[in-house]
């Protein structure tokens, strides 16, 4: 009994011993690190970085460098900055990193194969050391550097690490898989830094925009040099004149990294030393669907801040490989149908498919463009784009349909060519689909791939059993420690999951900072249901509007998640959020300051001429259409009114006050019920009163009322006195306009009768007619009869086209 007890004790002592040993500061010739000993780690002097074996799969490891400060309880949560031969992980047994006396550094797999080596040699003694900057340096005793990890980056560039002509950043393949992926950040042949999608089938540059010459985007390459670097304060400079700064530029004690992510975007991340969350402090592309490659041929990319990117097949195509959308979609119809050579076209509104054009033909009618595509056997469809400045359409027949997406406000359509026989066959289904023409189905991309388990080299069953038992004990104690560390930190998971986007200018601010900026909240410029708005000035001189929300009635995590979503919305007709503050009970939002205040003020003082009014109607419709997004319904505004439409120095409207409580996707739409009525009397859709389901059409209704107010100059909040049959009657704005319409013979006269008298007759009669017509359609009682905001925009943009009724 005793002897058994002692042998168990001895065994557990042996098992625990490595845990108490210390990590290495440097390695000298003849020593090695073993994958089997989790403590075989090389650490930088102050512990910011560690290098060792990092688990990348089931029994699969890679030799890597990672951030080890702040401490990550589980190695998998540490952020990796470099890996040796990352596409070939090594076995979890008997794999080693060996530093030979001869000066070669090699990585062996399962004690048999060399997977990676520096190929260096030295006559004097060598040592391997991890610098505080994250650079793993192999040097000889005479001080020469034989090899350093900074010279061969993987997907991350650290501060002070140069990017040269010999190096490039290559993304990892998917979220959980560290293998080399298809996205590359590098100096192109023209010495300009670019982002490239280099897929198995095609490759294309997507940043900066290839149709712009490098000097148009401010890149100069004449020096012939290729060198870029980020300094420790967060400023990136390159020999091609690309320069940017992180939003926290200048702050000390912040960890930073520039990474090309598996989704193809290049991002600069920052993190305060003690925080767990990385914050995006700069990124190359604000619209992720501009990145090539994720959705393959014949598919469309869509994006919503809450759900990320999604791919979907075009009408008539089906996905080739459900587990990897980059393979794209293939025709659903068989080739015998194609042989009949009888084709028709299906329209996808506001879509762009970049590249693979046969050329461009200017000023074409739709018919001419169709003919052009029909004449080319391999033409898959065409882009039909309105050129606003010249007043006509251009036609781009396409050989391939790739890079499909819907940029906000894109004024063009794509028509895809399909066999007539197929379309007839599918007519029933297609006609059902026209309600959401071209909207992608809600299939999301599965980026996770399973990993093939490496072969196990037969081990003693007893050892296995023992290791398992130990593992359980360890897991339990780790879990207990974790529980202990996480007491009272409810938002931990949220923080770990995501990062908070801070595209240029968007950042978290302190309460003190905003108190100073607003001179202790002294200059009130507005007041609404959610809170009071103050004018202020930031330390960098920017004038801002600071909205102080009434009470913190939601947790910090929830608030951060919402702000994160709103902060990502980016549209010229939506107010820009510059930052936010969440400190104790305080919740503040910082917006750009709008010179001309709100539409309400300007309407009251009759300062708007016809052109401004039309632009305001169009601009706010565009802003709302973007919020609603035809396919995703990101955000309902729920309180569209002149007080929430702000005007910039050029009287361009920007919709404000959106997204503070409702962020949702289409899937939840029908089942969603609002806990309390929102909105403002006079602008509220009847659904609110009759307790019907709330959809984006409530905003359409409110928009219609605002438009009527723009036209008539009369506020819907006051009754209108009307002299009817000798009697003074009070009625609301909509009824009044409808009464006027009923009472007149011609359209011209009744519109004259309602137009704001201060406009006199200085307006475009035709456009005015359309504006009133659209407004009246928007304020219909039946929500399904109202147009969508996208349809409103289309109607106002092209007043000469007849209305195509789809709703
Ligand atoms: C390590 O930390 C100490 C104390 O914080 C600091 O003085 C020193 O500069 C750091 N060394 C490096 C290489 O960063
Ligand atoms: C990575 O490992 C594979 C498989 O052992 C090998 O063929 C390849 O040459 C290695 N690559 C590098 C860069 O060492
Ligand atoms: C590594 O760090 C040491 C001390 O911080 C410095 O002297 C040395 O130049 C660094 N080596 C490289 C190759 O960066
Ligand atoms: C980057 O370029 C700017 C302007 O040319 C210069 O002021 C700054 O010092 C440079 N920073 C670095 C790290 O080279
Ligand atoms: C689909 O893609 C996965 C991952 O790339 C691959 O393993 C699989 O073989 C593919 N399937 C087909 C049918 O091409
Ligand atoms: C476009 O084409 C039409 C018909 O061919 C022609 O009348 C019109 O002048 C053209 N517009 C421009 C701007 O060239
Ligand atoms: C990572 O992706 C590569 C290439 O597609 C694949 O061969 C490998 O099995 C994947 N590894 C893991 C861990 O999923
Ligand atoms: C799409 O969303 C609807 C509604 O949420 C759901 O019923 C349906 O199963 C989803 N389809 C797919 C393919 O996920």
mmCIF file of C-alpha atoms in Angstrom, residues 535-754:
data_model
loop_
_atom_site.group_PDB
_atom_site.id
_atom_site.type_symbol
_atom_site.label_atom_id
_atom_site.label_comp_id
_atom_site.label_asym_id
_atom_site.label_seq_id
_atom_site.Cartn_x
_atom_site.Cartn_y
_atom_site.Cartn_z
ATOM 1 C CA UNK A 535 -21.324 71.584 -28.356
ATOM 2 C CA UNK A 536 -17.675 71.011 -27.627
ATOM 3 C CA UNK A 537 -14.165 71.138 -28.965
ATOM 4 C CA UNK A 538 -11.669 68.300 -28.791
ATOM 5 C CA UNK A 539 -8.039 68.881 -27.964
ATOM 6 C CA UNK A 540 -7.133 68.485 -31.635
ATOM 7 C CA UNK A 541 -9.411 71.405 -32.479
ATOM 8 C CA UNK A 542 -12.312 69.492 -33.974
ATOM 9 C CA UNK A 543 -15.708 70.937 -33.122
ATOM 10 C CA UNK A 544 -18.079 68.199 -32.039
ATOM 11 C CA UNK A 545 -21.564 67.531 -30.757
ATOM 12 C CA UNK A 546 -21.554 65.464 -27.585
ATOM 13 C CA UNK A 547 -24.687 63.575 -26.772
ATOM 14 C CA UNK A 548 -25.076 62.613 -23.154
ATOM 15 C CA UNK A 549 -27.480 59.723 -22.864
ATOM 16 C CA UNK A 550 -29.960 59.923 -20.039
ATOM 17 C CA UNK A 551 -29.285 56.910 -17.926
ATOM 18 C CA UNK A 552 -27.127 53.904 -18.242
ATOM 19 C CA UNK A 553 -30.009 51.515 -18.612
ATOM 20 C CA UNK A 554 -27.877 48.933 -20.308
ATOM 21 C CA UNK A 555 -24.677 47.239 -19.414
ATOM 22 C CA UNK A 556 -21.351 48.396 -20.703
ATOM 23 C CA UNK A 557 -20.855 45.350 -22.918
ATOM 24 C CA UNK A 558 -24.201 45.835 -24.579
ATOM 25 C CA UNK A 559 -23.491 49.521 -25.098
ATOM 26 C CA UNK A 560 -20.071 48.774 -26.554
ATOM 27 C CA UNK A 561 -21.516 46.221 -28.938
ATOM 28 C CA UNK A 562 -24.046 48.711 -30.232
ATOM 29 C CA UNK A 563 -21.588 51.544 -30.501
ATOM 30 C CA UNK A 564 -19.258 49.221 -32.318
ATOM 31 C CA UNK A 565 -21.944 48.553 -34.898
ATOM 32 C CA UNK A 566 -22.962 52.165 -35.313
ATOM 33 C CA UNK A 567 -19.344 53.224 -35.523
ATOM 34 C CA UNK A 568 -18.852 50.955 -38.502
ATOM 35 C CA UNK A 569 -21.680 52.480 -40.483
ATOM 36 C CA UNK A 570 -20.189 54.858 -42.879
ATOM 37 C CA UNK A 571 -22.196 56.866 -45.328
ATOM 38 C CA UNK A 572 -22.141 60.430 -46.547
ATOM 39 C CA UNK A 573 -25.749 60.932 -45.497
ATOM 40 C CA UNK A 574 -25.402 59.498 -42.032
ATOM 41 C CA UNK A 575 -23.886 61.479 -39.217
ATOM 42 C CA UNK A 576 -20.348 60.386 -38.392
ATOM 43 C CA UNK A 577 -19.692 59.124 -34.939
ATOM 44 C CA UNK A 578 -16.238 60.166 -33.830
ATOM 45 C CA UNK A 579 -16.133 58.448 -30.508
ATOM 46 C CA UNK A 580 -17.887 57.437 -27.374
ATOM 47 C CA UNK A 581 -17.429 57.218 -23.673
ATOM 48 C CA UNK A 582 -18.596 54.505 -21.319
ATOM 49 C CA UNK A 583 -17.430 55.106 -17.816
ATOM 50 C CA UNK A 584 -19.321 54.013 -14.734
ATOM 51 C CA UNK A 585 -22.853 55.372 -15.271
ATOM 52 C CA UNK A 586 -21.852 57.773 -18.014
ATOM 53 C CA UNK A 587 -22.729 56.994 -21.629
ATOM 54 C CA UNK A 588 -21.770 59.611 -24.175
ATOM 55 C CA UNK A 589 -21.583 59.707 -27.936
ATOM 56 C CA UNK A 590 -19.431 62.123 -29.881
ATOM 57 C CA UNK A 591 -20.566 63.210 -33.332
ATOM 58 C CA UNK A 592 -19.269 65.567 -35.955
ATOM 59 C CA UNK A 593 -20.706 69.025 -35.492
ATOM 60 C CA UNK A 594 -23.114 70.165 -38.185
ATOM 61 C CA UNK A 595 -22.828 73.781 -39.090
ATOM 62 C CA UNK A 596 -26.350 74.416 -40.218
ATOM 63 C CA UNK A 597 -28.118 72.647 -37.418
ATOM 64 C CA UNK A 598 -31.269 70.692 -38.040
ATOM 65 C CA UNK A 599 -33.730 70.712 -40.878
ATOM 66 C CA UNK A 600 -36.415 71.676 -38.362
ATOM 67 C CA UNK A 601 -34.748 75.000 -37.591
ATOM 68 C CA UNK A 602 -34.191 75.802 -41.241
ATOM 69 C CA UNK A 603 -37.777 74.981 -42.176
ATOM 70 C CA UNK A 604 -39.092 77.123 -39.389
ATOM 71 C CA UNK A 605 -37.111 80.118 -40.571
ATOM 72 C CA UNK A 606 -37.979 79.477 -44.262
ATOM 73 C CA UNK A 607 -34.343 79.544 -45.359
ATOM 74 C CA UNK A 608 -34.386 76.739 -47.895
ATOM 75 C CA UNK A 609 -34.769 77.183 -51.607
ATOM 76 C CA UNK A 610 -36.118 74.487 -53.919
ATOM 77 C CA UNK A 611 -32.786 72.946 -54.919
ATOM 78 C CA UNK A 612 -31.768 72.540 -51.271
ATOM 79 C CA UNK A 613 -35.089 70.966 -50.413
ATOM 80 C CA UNK A 614 -34.855 68.443 -53.221
ATOM 81 C CA UNK A 615 -31.272 67.585 -52.266
ATOM 82 C CA UNK A 616 -32.326 67.142 -48.657
ATOM 83 C CA UNK A 617 -35.175 64.837 -49.641
ATOM 84 C CA UNK A 618 -32.849 62.773 -51.836
ATOM 85 C CA UNK A 619 -29.921 62.726 -49.414
ATOM 86 C CA UNK A 620 -31.946 61.671 -46.402
ATOM 87 C CA UNK A 621 -33.597 58.962 -48.492
ATOM 88 C CA UNK A 622 -30.133 57.665 -49.391
ATOM 89 C CA UNK A 623 -29.067 57.678 -45.764
ATOM 90 C CA UNK A 624 -32.159 55.769 -44.693
ATOM 91 C CA UNK A 625 -31.842 53.340 -47.601
ATOM 92 C CA UNK A 626 -28.340 52.548 -46.419
ATOM 93 C CA UNK A 627 -29.553 51.992 -42.860
ATOM 94 C CA UNK A 628 -32.296 49.694 -44.053
ATOM 95 C CA UNK A 629 -30.139 47.941 -46.606
ATOM 96 C CA UNK A 630 -32.462 46.194 -48.918
ATOM 97 C CA UNK A 631 -31.240 42.784 -47.976
ATOM 98 C CA UNK A 632 -30.078 43.060 -44.424
ATOM 99 C CA UNK A 633 -32.178 45.648 -42.599
ATOM 100 C CA UNK A 634 -29.384 46.642 -40.319
ATOM 101 C CA UNK A 635 -31.136 49.338 -38.420
ATOM 102 C CA UNK A 636 -34.570 50.867 -38.157
ATOM 103 C CA UNK A 637 -34.456 54.505 -37.289
ATOM 104 C CA UNK A 638 -37.926 54.727 -35.724
ATOM 105 C CA UNK A 639 -37.781 58.468 -35.215
ATOM 106 C CA UNK A 640 -37.358 60.115 -38.582
ATOM 107 C CA UNK A 641 -38.235 63.815 -38.264
ATOM 108 C CA UNK A 642 -36.737 67.169 -39.268
ATOM 109 C CA UNK A 643 -35.034 67.480 -35.875
ATOM 110 C CA UNK A 644 -33.025 64.366 -36.721
ATOM 111 C CA UNK A 645 -31.924 65.471 -40.162
ATOM 112 C CA UNK A 646 -28.874 67.688 -39.791
ATOM 113 C CA UNK A 647 -27.347 69.919 -42.429
ATOM 114 C CA UNK A 648 -23.662 70.348 -43.109
ATOM 115 C CA UNK A 649 -21.935 73.458 -44.416
ATOM 116 C CA UNK A 650 -23.109 72.688 -47.953
ATOM 117 C CA UNK A 651 -26.683 71.996 -46.809
ATOM 118 C CA UNK A 652 -26.210 68.287 -47.477
ATOM 119 C CA UNK A 653 -28.408 66.305 -45.103
ATOM 120 C CA UNK A 654 -27.121 63.758 -42.639
ATOM 121 C CA UNK A 655 -29.483 61.519 -40.760
ATOM 122 C CA UNK A 656 -28.721 61.405 -37.055
ATOM 123 C CA UNK A 657 -29.906 59.658 -33.920
ATOM 124 C CA UNK A 658 -30.123 56.191 -35.425
ATOM 125 C CA UNK A 659 -29.330 52.814 -34.036
ATOM 126 C CA UNK A 660 -29.317 53.572 -30.367
ATOM 127 C CA UNK A 661 -31.678 50.864 -29.350
ATOM 128 C CA UNK A 662 -32.531 48.655 -32.275
ATOM 129 C CA UNK A 663 -29.924 46.773 -34.192
ATOM 130 C CA UNK A 664 -31.180 43.690 -35.773
ATOM 131 C CA UNK A 665 -31.113 41.535 -38.814
ATOM 132 C CA UNK A 666 -33.834 40.509 -41.132
ATOM 133 C CA UNK A 667 -34.160 37.073 -39.595
ATOM 134 C CA UNK A 668 -35.490 38.449 -36.351
ATOM 135 C CA UNK A 669 -37.723 40.937 -38.034
ATOM 136 C CA UNK A 670 -41.133 39.368 -37.941
ATOM 137 C CA UNK A 671 -40.896 37.973 -34.471
ATOM 138 C CA UNK A 672 -39.541 41.154 -33.052
ATOM 139 C CA UNK A 673 -41.800 43.135 -30.800
ATOM 140 C CA UNK A 674 -41.045 46.533 -29.450
ATOM 141 C CA UNK A 675 -41.462 47.034 -25.771
ATOM 142 C CA UNK A 676 -42.492 50.622 -26.051
ATOM 143 C CA UNK A 677 -43.725 53.031 -28.637
ATOM 144 C CA UNK A 678 -41.050 55.138 -30.203
ATOM 145 C CA UNK A 679 -41.258 58.140 -32.419
ATOM 146 C CA UNK A 680 -42.765 61.558 -32.424
ATOM 147 C CA UNK A 681 -46.389 62.556 -32.805
ATOM 148 C CA UNK A 682 -47.215 63.660 -36.286
ATOM 149 C CA UNK A 683 -44.493 61.491 -37.861
ATOM 150 C CA UNK A 684 -45.483 58.100 -36.489
ATOM 151 C CA UNK A 685 -46.785 55.376 -38.763
ATOM 152 C CA UNK A 686 -50.205 53.905 -37.948
ATOM 153 C CA UNK A 687 -48.563 50.554 -37.078
ATOM 154 C CA UNK A 688 -47.432 51.990 -33.772
ATOM 155 C CA UNK A 689 -50.956 52.942 -32.794
ATOM 156 C CA UNK A 690 -52.573 49.731 -33.976
ATOM 157 C CA UNK A 691 -49.848 47.582 -32.507
ATOM 158 C CA UNK A 692 -48.949 45.873 -35.772
ATOM 159 C CA UNK A 693 -45.509 44.423 -36.539
ATOM 160 C CA UNK A 694 -42.882 47.104 -36.922
ATOM 161 C CA UNK A 695 -40.790 46.978 -40.088
ATOM 162 C CA UNK A 696 -38.616 49.372 -42.012
ATOM 163 C CA UNK A 697 -41.824 50.764 -43.464
ATOM 164 C CA UNK A 698 -42.360 52.841 -40.313
ATOM 165 C CA UNK A 699 -39.366 54.902 -41.368
ATOM 166 C CA UNK A 700 -40.745 55.149 -44.885
ATOM 167 C CA UNK A 701 -43.953 56.605 -43.461
ATOM 168 C CA UNK A 702 -42.095 59.163 -41.359
ATOM 169 C CA UNK A 703 -39.936 60.038 -44.329
ATOM 170 C CA UNK A 704 -43.088 60.686 -46.379
ATOM 171 C CA UNK A 705 -44.338 63.104 -43.740
ATOM 172 C CA UNK A 706 -40.990 64.906 -43.629
ATOM 173 C CA UNK A 707 -41.086 65.221 -47.410
ATOM 174 C CA UNK A 708 -44.588 66.686 -47.292
ATOM 175 C CA UNK A 709 -43.331 69.136 -44.711
ATOM 176 C CA UNK A 710 -40.429 70.050 -47.003
ATOM 177 C CA UNK A 711 -42.846 70.703 -49.842
ATOM 178 C CA UNK A 712 -45.553 72.547 -47.963
ATOM 179 C CA UNK A 713 -43.531 74.204 -45.237
ATOM 180 C CA UNK A 714 -46.261 73.156 -42.805
ATOM 181 C CA UNK A 715 -45.540 71.185 -39.678
ATOM 182 C CA UNK A 716 -47.518 67.994 -39.200
ATOM 183 C CA UNK A 717 -47.524 68.597 -35.480
ATOM 184 C CA UNK A 718 -49.937 71.487 -35.788
ATOM 185 C CA UNK A 719 -53.400 71.144 -37.241
ATOM 186 C CA UNK A 720 -54.021 72.954 -40.499
ATOM 187 C CA UNK A 721 -56.952 75.281 -40.714
ATOM 188 C CA UNK A 722 -58.667 74.897 -43.993
ATOM 189 C CA UNK A 723 -61.590 76.776 -45.379
ATOM 190 C CA UNK A 724 -63.905 74.129 -46.739
ATOM 191 C CA UNK A 725 -67.365 75.067 -47.942
ATOM 192 C CA UNK A 726 -67.292 78.249 -45.923
ATOM 193 C CA UNK A 727 -66.383 76.417 -42.731
ATOM 194 C CA UNK A 728 -63.046 76.409 -41.017
ATOM 195 C CA UNK A 729 -61.923 72.855 -40.465
ATOM 196 C CA UNK A 730 -58.839 71.618 -38.732
ATOM 197 C CA UNK A 731 -57.118 68.635 -40.274
ATOM 198 C CA UNK A 732 -53.745 66.931 -40.300
ATOM 199 C CA UNK A 733 -51.150 67.467 -43.008
ATOM 200 C CA UNK A 734 -51.785 64.272 -44.969
ATOM 201 C CA UNK A 735 -55.541 64.721 -45.006
ATOM 202 C CA UNK A 736 -55.089 68.321 -46.047
ATOM 203 C CA UNK A 737 -52.873 67.411 -49.002
ATOM 204 C CA UNK A 738 -55.265 64.682 -50.074
ATOM 205 C CA UNK A 739 -58.236 67.029 -49.816
ATOM 206 C CA UNK A 740 -56.430 69.531 -52.012
ATOM 207 C CA UNK A 741 -55.787 66.819 -54.567
ATOM 208 C CA UNK A 742 -59.398 65.780 -54.602
ATOM 209 C CA UNK A 743 -60.589 69.344 -55.044
ATOM 210 C CA UNK A 744 -58.577 70.214 -58.162
ATOM 211 C CA UNK A 745 -58.902 69.296 -61.772
ATOM 212 C CA UNK A 746 -55.285 69.255 -62.909
ATOM 213 C CA UNK A 747 -52.180 68.066 -61.150
ATOM 214 C CA UNK A 748 -50.467 71.382 -61.667
ATOM 215 C CA UNK A 749 -53.062 73.395 -59.843
ATOM 216 C CA UNK A 750 -53.372 71.225 -56.798
ATOM 217 C CA UNK A 751 -49.632 71.047 -56.370
ATOM 218 C CA UNK A 752 -49.451 74.818 -56.670
ATOM 219 C CA UNK A 753 -52.004 74.927 -53.910
ATOM 220 C CA UNK A 754 -49.907 72.997 -51.424
#
